[in-house]
XYZ file of N, CA and C in Angstrom:
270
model
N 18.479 20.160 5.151
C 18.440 19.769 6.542
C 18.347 18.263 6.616
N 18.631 17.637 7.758
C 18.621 16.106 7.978
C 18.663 15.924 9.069
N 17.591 14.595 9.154
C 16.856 14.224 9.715
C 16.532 14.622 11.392
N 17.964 14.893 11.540
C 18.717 15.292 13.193
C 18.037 16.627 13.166
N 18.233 17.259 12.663
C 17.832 18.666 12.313
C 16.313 19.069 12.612
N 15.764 18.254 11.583
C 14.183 18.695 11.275
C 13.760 18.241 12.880
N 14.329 17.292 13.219
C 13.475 16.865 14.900
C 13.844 18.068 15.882
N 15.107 18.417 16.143
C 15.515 19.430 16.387
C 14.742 20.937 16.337
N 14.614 21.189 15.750
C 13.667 22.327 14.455
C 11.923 21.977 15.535
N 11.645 21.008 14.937
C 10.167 20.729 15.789
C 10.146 20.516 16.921
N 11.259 19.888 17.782
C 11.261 20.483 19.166
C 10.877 21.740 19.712
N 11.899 22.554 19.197
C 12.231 23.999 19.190
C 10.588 25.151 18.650
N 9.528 24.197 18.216
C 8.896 24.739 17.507
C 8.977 25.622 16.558
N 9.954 25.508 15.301
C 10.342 26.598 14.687
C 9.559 26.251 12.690
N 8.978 24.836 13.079
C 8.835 24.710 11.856
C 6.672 24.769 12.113
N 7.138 25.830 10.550
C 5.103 25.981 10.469
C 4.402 25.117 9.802
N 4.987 24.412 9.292
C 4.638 23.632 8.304
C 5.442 22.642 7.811
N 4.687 21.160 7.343
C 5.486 20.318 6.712
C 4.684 20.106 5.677
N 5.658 20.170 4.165
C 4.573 19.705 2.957
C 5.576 18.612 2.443
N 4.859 17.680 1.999
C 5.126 16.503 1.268
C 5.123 16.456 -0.352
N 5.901 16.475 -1.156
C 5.740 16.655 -2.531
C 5.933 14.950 -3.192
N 5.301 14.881 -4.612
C 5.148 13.716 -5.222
C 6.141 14.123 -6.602
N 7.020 12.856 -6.296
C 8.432 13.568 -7.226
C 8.816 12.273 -8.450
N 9.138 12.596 -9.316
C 9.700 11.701 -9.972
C 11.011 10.993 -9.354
N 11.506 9.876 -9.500
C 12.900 9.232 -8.420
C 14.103 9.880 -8.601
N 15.407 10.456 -7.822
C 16.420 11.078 -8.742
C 17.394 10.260 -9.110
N 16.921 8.739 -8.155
C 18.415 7.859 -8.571
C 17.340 6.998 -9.612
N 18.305 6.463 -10.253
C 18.341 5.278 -11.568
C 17.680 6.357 -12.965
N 16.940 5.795 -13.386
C 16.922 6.259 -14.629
C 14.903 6.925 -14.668
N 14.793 7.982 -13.914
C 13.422 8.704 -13.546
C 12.261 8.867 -15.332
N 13.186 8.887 -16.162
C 12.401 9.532 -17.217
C 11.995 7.874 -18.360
N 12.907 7.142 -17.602
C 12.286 6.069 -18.219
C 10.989 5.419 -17.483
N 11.079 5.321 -16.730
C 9.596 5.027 -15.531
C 9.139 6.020 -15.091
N 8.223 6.591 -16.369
C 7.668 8.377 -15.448
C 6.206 7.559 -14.512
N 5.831 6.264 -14.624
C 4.818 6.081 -13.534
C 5.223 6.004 -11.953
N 6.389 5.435 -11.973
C 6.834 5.367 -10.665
C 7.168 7.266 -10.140
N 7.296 7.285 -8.801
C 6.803 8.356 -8.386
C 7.576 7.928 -6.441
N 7.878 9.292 -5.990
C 8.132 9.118 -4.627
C 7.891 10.441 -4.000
N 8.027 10.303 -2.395
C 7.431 11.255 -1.832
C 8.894 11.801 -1.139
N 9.206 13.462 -1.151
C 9.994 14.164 -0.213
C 9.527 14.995 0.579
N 9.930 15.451 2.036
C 9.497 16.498 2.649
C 10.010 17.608 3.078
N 9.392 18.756 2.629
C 10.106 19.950 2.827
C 9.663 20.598 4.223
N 10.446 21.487 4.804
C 9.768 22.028 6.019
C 9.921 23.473 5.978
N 8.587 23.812 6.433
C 8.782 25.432 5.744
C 8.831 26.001 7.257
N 9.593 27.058 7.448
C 9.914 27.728 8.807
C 8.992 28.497 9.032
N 9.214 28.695 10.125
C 8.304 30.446 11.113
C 9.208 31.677 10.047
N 10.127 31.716 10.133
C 10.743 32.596 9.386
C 10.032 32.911 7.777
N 9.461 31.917 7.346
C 9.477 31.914 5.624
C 10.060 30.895 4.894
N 11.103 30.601 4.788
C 12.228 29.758 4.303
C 11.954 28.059 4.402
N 12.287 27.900 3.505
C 11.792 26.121 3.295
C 13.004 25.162 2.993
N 12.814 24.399 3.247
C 14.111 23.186 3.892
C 13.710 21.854 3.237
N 14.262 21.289 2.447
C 14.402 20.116 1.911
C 14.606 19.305 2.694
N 14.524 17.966 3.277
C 15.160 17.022 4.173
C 15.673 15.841 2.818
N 16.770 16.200 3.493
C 18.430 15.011 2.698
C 18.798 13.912 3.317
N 19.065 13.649 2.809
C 19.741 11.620 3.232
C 21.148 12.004 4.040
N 21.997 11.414 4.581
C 22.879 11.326 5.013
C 23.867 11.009 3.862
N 23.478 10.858 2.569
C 24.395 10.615 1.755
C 24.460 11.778 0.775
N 23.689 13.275 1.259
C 23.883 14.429 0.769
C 22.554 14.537 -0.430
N 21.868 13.339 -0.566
C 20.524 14.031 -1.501
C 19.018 13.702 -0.942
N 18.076 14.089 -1.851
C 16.972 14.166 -0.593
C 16.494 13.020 0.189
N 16.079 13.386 0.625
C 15.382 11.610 0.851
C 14.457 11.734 0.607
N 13.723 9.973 -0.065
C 12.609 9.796 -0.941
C 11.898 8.842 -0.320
N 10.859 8.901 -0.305
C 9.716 7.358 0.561
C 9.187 6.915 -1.051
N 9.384 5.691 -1.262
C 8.479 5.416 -2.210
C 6.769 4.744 -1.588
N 6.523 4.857 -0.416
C 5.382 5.052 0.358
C 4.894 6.163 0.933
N 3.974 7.111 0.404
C 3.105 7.687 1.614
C 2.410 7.222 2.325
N 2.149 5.714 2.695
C 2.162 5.778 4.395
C 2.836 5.312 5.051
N 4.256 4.667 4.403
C 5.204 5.047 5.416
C 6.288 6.096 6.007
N 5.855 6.978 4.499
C 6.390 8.158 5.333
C 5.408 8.713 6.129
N 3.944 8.755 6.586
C 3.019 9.308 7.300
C 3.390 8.476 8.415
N 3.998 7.040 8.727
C 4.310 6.571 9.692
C 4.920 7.404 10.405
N 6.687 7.674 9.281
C 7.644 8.308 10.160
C 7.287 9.467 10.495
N 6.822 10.841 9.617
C 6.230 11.344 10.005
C 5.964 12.045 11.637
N 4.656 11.020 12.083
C 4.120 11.176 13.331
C 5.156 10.574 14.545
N 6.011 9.664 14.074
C 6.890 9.038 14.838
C 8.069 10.439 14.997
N 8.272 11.005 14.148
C 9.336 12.367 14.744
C 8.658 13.582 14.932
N 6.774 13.332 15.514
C 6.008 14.674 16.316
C 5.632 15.653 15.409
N 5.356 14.930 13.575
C 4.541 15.591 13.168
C 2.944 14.998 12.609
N 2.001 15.933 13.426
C 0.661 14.876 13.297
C 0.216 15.526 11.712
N 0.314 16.836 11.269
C -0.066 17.248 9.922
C 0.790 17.766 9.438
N 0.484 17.507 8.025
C 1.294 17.986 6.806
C 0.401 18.117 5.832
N 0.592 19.021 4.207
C 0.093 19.088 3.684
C 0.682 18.374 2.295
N 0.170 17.717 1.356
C 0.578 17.041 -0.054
C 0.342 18.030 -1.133
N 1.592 18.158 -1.987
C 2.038 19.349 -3.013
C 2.125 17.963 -4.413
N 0.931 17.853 -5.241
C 1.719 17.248 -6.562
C 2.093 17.856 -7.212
N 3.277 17.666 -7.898
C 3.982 17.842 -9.188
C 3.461 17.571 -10.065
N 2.987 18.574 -11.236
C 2.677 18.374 -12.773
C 3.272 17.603 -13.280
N 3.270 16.222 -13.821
C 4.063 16.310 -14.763
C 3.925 16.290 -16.595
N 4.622 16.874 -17.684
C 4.323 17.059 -18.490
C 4.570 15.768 -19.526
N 4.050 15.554 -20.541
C 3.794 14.399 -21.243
C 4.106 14.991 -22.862
């Protein structure tokens, strides 16, 4: 889904939830800088079903800030979400 969408979606009240996950980066080279780290948000429906939010250039979109994605966030009418880290293995 993108960006048009998910506002759409929370208008409509259809989304139960927003979780935020802590991801390794998918562009440049992720496994050489495993400290660096970014945030995506998924939106999980009334239905069940969970929704990635994508870039306009077809992959997800990444904040390398959680608080500026907590900015945008509240700026497209969501006041909570919940944070999902990723294991990662060493």
């Amino acid at each position: 889904m993108n960006q048009d969408q998910l506002i759409s979606l929370l208008a409509q009240g259809l989304v139960q939830a927003v979780q935020v996950s802590e991801m390794l980066p998918s562009k440049g080279k992720p496994y050489l800088t495993p400290a660096k780290r970014v945030w995506v948000v998924t939106a999980v429906l009334i239905n069940g079903s969970q929704s990635l939010l994508i870039s306009t250039r077809g992959t997800r979109r990444e904040w390398a800030s959680l608080d500026r994605l907590s900015e945008w966030l509240k700026m497209v009418g969501v006041m909570n979400f919940f944070i999902q880290q990723e294991k990662v293995m060493s």
